[in-house]
Amino acid sequence: MQFETITHPAPTSDAARKAAIVDPGFGTVFTDHMVTIDYDEEKGGWHSARIGPREAIPLDPASSVLHYAQEIFEGMKAFPHADGGLAMFRPEANAQRFNASARRMAMPELPEELFLEAVQLAVKTDAKWMPDIDGGSLYIRPFMFASEAFLGVRPAKQYKFVVILCSSGSYFKGGVNPVKIWVSQDHVRAAIGGTGAAKTGGNYAASLVPQAEAITKGCDQVVFLDAAEHKWVEELGGMNLFFVRSDGSVITPPLTGTILPGITRDSLIAMLREEGLDVREEPYSIQQWRAEAESGELLETLACGTAAVVTPVGTVASPDGEFTIGAGGIGQMAMKMRERLVELQHGRVADPHGWVMRV
Ligand SMILES: *Cc1c(COP(=O)(O)O)cnc(C)c1O
């Protein structure tokens, strides 16, 4: 498919862009362009691929996404390399996961090559929005939604795929800090057979009340237990978990359909195994978590995802009281894995798995 290029009539001036990306934070400093590709079942599928100015998207008030929430997204980053080039981390895994999400939400798949071409084009076009600061990146947000104007309940016949970018600062401003997490009591994130493994907006909507509750309890993040027994630890609102134990084993909850299959999670499994650790994908209960933290059998708990890479969990709080993991600080494995991933993403170490894709 050929991408049409629509020239931006008024791109941001160099001075304004440089000022905006000095300290961009996260999620508010958007670049000048966006990629869009339309889908119409009646027109034979995907068509009208283009890159042009980032602008508002007209939506009919009956667009299905506004009523029945057919929407999926991805979250990925482009990193600066020392030679001035840029690279993405395992983008083909994002393309595959995007299609897995699409299948679950009864949406059309986007050919993987087209997904990759779209994100590459977006990043190349707005490469100069890369902040020149330690830990800076271009955050890439590909998403798709049902645009058909129709109120009946069935999969839509028209969709829009869009890629937008934002300049992003370091998640770890002022250094890595262990997070304190709240064990959600009254809410679950996903049930067996539900949409927990799809990266869809609705999962996030459902996590906002428990996340807000975590904040009122003085915590940074919420951790969800399984819906059936309320016993097994699943994940945070947007990060997967690893439990590092003193016997050389590491446990991470299995992918049973209720957990988002993180690409950072998958990468960490491989990297921890290369460290000689016995990584097991098996259920881990909240009781076990507390008991092993208290006995010292549990050395560290790591939370991981594209945004925060690897973050140590320091304290876990619930109505039954709090417990601390290790000394409540930043464990060795958290630091080691975080640094290794960051070095890899920035092209500063060898890439034996071929995870880094130059833009
Ligand atoms: C995106 C996401 C993650 C992390 O996935 P990565 O591919 O590692 O960024 C974890 N949990 C949820 C719910 C997510 O949406």
Coordinates of C-alpha atoms in Angstrom, one line a residue, residues 29-241:
V29 CA 3.7 17.0 23.9
F30 CA 2.4 15.7 20.6
T31 CA 4.4 15.8 17.4
D32 CA 3.2 17.5 14.1
H33 CA 2.1 14.5 12.1
M34 CA -0.1 11.4 12.3
V35 CA -0.6 8.3 10.1
T36 CA -4.1 7.2 9.3
I37 CA -5.4 4.2 7.4
D38 CA -9.1 3.6 6.8
Y39 CA -11.0 0.3 6.7
D40 CA -14.2 -0.3 4.9
E41 CA -15.6 -3.8 4.6
E42 CA -17.5 -2.7 1.5
K43 CA -14.4 -1.2 -0.2
G44 CA -12.4 -4.4 0.2
G45 CA -10.7 -3.6 3.5
W46 CA -7.8 -1.3 4.3
H47 CA -7.4 1.8 2.1
S48 CA -6.4 5.5 2.0
A49 CA -3.1 5.2 3.9
R50 CA -1.7 8.6 4.5
I51 CA 0.6 10.7 6.7
G52 CA -0.3 14.3 7.2
P53 CA -0.8 17.0 9.9
R54 CA -1.9 15.8 13.3
E55 CA -5.5 17.1 13.5
A56 CA -8.9 16.4 15.0
I57 CA -10.8 13.4 13.5
P58 CA -14.4 14.1 12.6
L59 CA -16.7 11.5 14.1
D60 CA -20.3 10.9 13.5
P61 CA -22.1 10.9 16.9
A62 CA -23.4 7.3 16.1
S63 CA -19.8 6.0 15.6
S64 CA -19.8 2.5 17.2
V65 CA -16.7 3.2 19.3
L66 CA -18.6 5.9 21.2
H67 CA -21.3 3.4 22.2
Y68 CA -19.9 -0.1 22.2
A69 CA -16.2 0.6 22.7
Q70 CA -14.6 -1.3 19.8
E71 CA -11.2 0.2 20.3
I72 CA -7.6 -1.2 20.7
F73 CA -4.2 0.3 21.1
E74 CA -0.5 -0.3 21.4
G75 CA 2.2 1.5 23.4
M76 CA 5.8 1.5 22.1
K77 CA 8.8 3.7 22.0
A78 CA 11.6 4.8 19.7
F79 CA 14.9 5.4 21.4
P80 CA 17.9 7.5 20.3
H81 CA 21.2 5.7 19.4
A82 CA 24.6 7.3 19.8
D83 CA 25.1 7.6 16.0
G84 CA 22.1 9.9 15.7
G85 CA 19.8 7.1 14.5
L86 CA 16.6 5.8 16.1
A87 CA 15.4 2.3 17.0
M88 CA 12.3 0.6 18.2
F89 CA 12.2 -2.4 20.5
R90 CA 10.5 -5.6 19.2
P91 CA 7.9 -3.7 17.2
E92 CA 6.8 -6.8 15.4
A93 CA 5.7 -8.2 18.7
N94 CA 3.5 -5.1 19.0
A95 CA 2.1 -5.7 15.5
Q96 CA 1.2 -9.3 16.5
R97 CA -0.3 -8.3 19.8
F98 CA -2.3 -5.6 18.0
N99 CA -3.9 -8.2 15.8
A100 CA -4.5 -10.5 18.7
S101 CA -6.4 -7.6 20.4
A102 CA -8.3 -7.0 17.1
R103 CA -9.4 -10.6 16.9
R104 CA -10.8 -10.5 20.5
M105 CA -12.7 -7.3 19.8
A106 CA -14.1 -8.5 16.5
M107 CA -12.1 -5.9 14.6
P108 CA -10.2 -6.4 11.3
E109 CA -6.5 -7.3 11.5
L110 CA -4.0 -5.0 10.0
P111 CA -1.2 -6.7 8.1
E112 CA 1.9 -6.7 10.3
E113 CA 4.0 -5.1 7.5
L114 CA 1.5 -2.3 7.2
F115 CA 1.6 -1.7 11.0
L116 CA 5.4 -1.6 10.9
E117 CA 5.5 0.6 7.9
A118 CA 3.0 3.0 9.5
V119 CA 5.0 3.4 12.8
Q120 CA 8.3 3.6 11.0
L121 CA 6.9 6.4 8.8
A122 CA 5.5 8.3 11.7
V123 CA 8.8 8.1 13.6
K124 CA 10.9 9.0 10.6
T125 CA 8.7 12.0 9.8
D126 CA 8.8 13.4 13.4
A127 CA 12.2 12.2 14.4
K128 CA 13.3 15.7 15.4
W129 CA 10.8 15.6 18.2
M130 CA 13.1 13.2 20.1
P131 CA 14.0 15.0 23.3
D132 CA 17.7 15.4 23.8
I133 CA 17.6 14.4 27.5
D134 CA 18.6 11.4 29.5
G135 CA 15.9 8.8 29.3
G136 CA 14.0 10.7 26.6
S137 CA 12.1 8.8 23.9
L138 CA 9.4 9.2 21.3
Y139 CA 6.3 7.4 22.6
I140 CA 4.3 5.7 19.8
R141 CA 0.6 5.2 20.2
P142 CA -1.0 3.2 17.3
F143 CA -4.7 2.6 17.8
M144 CA -7.8 1.6 15.9
F145 CA -11.5 2.3 16.5
A146 CA -14.9 1.5 15.0
S147 CA -16.0 4.6 13.0
E148 CA -19.1 3.3 11.4
A149 CA -22.3 5.3 12.2
F150 CA -24.6 2.5 13.3
L151 CA -26.4 1.9 16.6
G152 CA -27.1 -1.8 16.1
V153 CA -25.0 -4.2 18.1
R154 CA -22.6 -6.1 15.8
P155 CA -19.0 -5.6 14.7
A156 CA -18.7 -2.4 12.7
K157 CA -17.8 -2.4 9.0
Q158 CA -15.7 0.7 9.1
Y159 CA -12.6 1.5 11.2
K160 CA -9.8 3.9 11.4
F161 CA -6.2 3.0 12.3
V162 CA -4.1 6.0 13.6
V163 CA -0.5 6.5 14.8
I164 CA 0.3 9.5 16.9
L165 CA 3.5 10.2 18.7
C166 CA 4.5 12.2 21.8
S167 CA 7.9 13.4 23.1
S168 CA 8.5 11.6 26.4
G169 CA 10.8 12.4 29.3
S170 CA 12.3 9.9 31.6
Y171 CA 9.8 8.0 33.7
F172 CA 12.4 8.0 36.4
K173 CA 12.8 11.7 37.0
G174 CA 14.9 11.9 40.1
G175 CA 15.9 8.3 39.9
V176 CA 14.2 4.9 40.3
N177 CA 11.8 4.8 43.2
P178 CA 10.2 1.6 44.6
V179 CA 6.4 1.8 44.2
K180 CA 3.8 1.1 46.9
I181 CA 0.9 -0.8 45.7
W182 CA -2.7 -1.3 46.9
V183 CA -4.4 -4.7 46.6
S184 CA -7.8 -4.1 45.1
Q185 CA -10.5 -5.6 47.3
D186 CA -13.8 -4.8 45.5
H187 CA -12.7 -4.7 41.9
V188 CA -11.2 -7.0 39.4
R189 CA -9.6 -6.2 36.1
A190 CA -10.4 -9.3 34.1
A191 CA -12.1 -12.7 34.3
I192 CA -11.4 -15.9 32.4
G193 CA -13.0 -15.6 29.0
G194 CA -13.1 -11.8 29.2
T195 CA -10.9 -9.2 27.5
G196 CA -8.0 -9.0 29.9
A197 CA -5.5 -10.1 27.3
A198 CA -6.6 -7.5 24.8
K199 CA -5.1 -4.1 24.8
T200 CA -8.4 -2.3 24.7
G201 CA -9.5 1.0 26.3
G202 CA -12.3 -0.7 28.3
N203 CA -9.8 -2.5 30.5
Y204 CA -8.3 0.8 31.4
A205 CA -11.7 2.4 32.0
A206 CA -12.5 -0.4 34.4
S207 CA -9.2 0.1 36.3
L208 CA -9.6 3.8 37.0
V209 CA -11.8 3.5 40.1
P210 CA -9.5 1.0 41.8
Q211 CA -6.5 3.0 40.7
A212 CA -8.0 6.1 42.3
E213 CA -8.7 4.1 45.4
A214 CA -5.1 3.1 45.5
I215 CA -4.1 6.8 45.5
T216 CA -6.5 7.6 48.4
K217 CA -4.7 4.8 50.3
G218 CA -1.4 6.5 49.8
C219 CA -0.3 4.0 47.1
D220 CA 1.1 4.6 43.6
Q221 CA -0.6 1.7 41.8
V222 CA -3.2 -0.9 42.2
V223 CA -2.6 -4.7 41.9
F224 CA -5.5 -6.9 40.8
L225 CA -6.3 -10.4 42.1
D226 CA -8.1 -13.0 40.0
A227 CA -11.8 -12.7 39.6
A228 CA -12.9 -16.2 40.5
E229 CA -11.0 -16.9 43.8
H230 CA -9.7 -13.5 44.7
K231 CA -6.5 -15.2 45.6
W232 CA -4.0 -15.1 42.7
V233 CA -2.0 -12.1 41.9
E234 CA -2.5 -11.0 38.4
E235 CA -1.0 -7.6 37.4
L236 CA -1.0 -3.9 37.9
G237 CA -3.3 -1.7 35.9
G238 CA -0.6 -1.5 33.1
M239 CA 2.4 -3.6 34.3
N240 CA 3.2 -7.3 34.7
L241 CA 4.8 -8.7 37.8

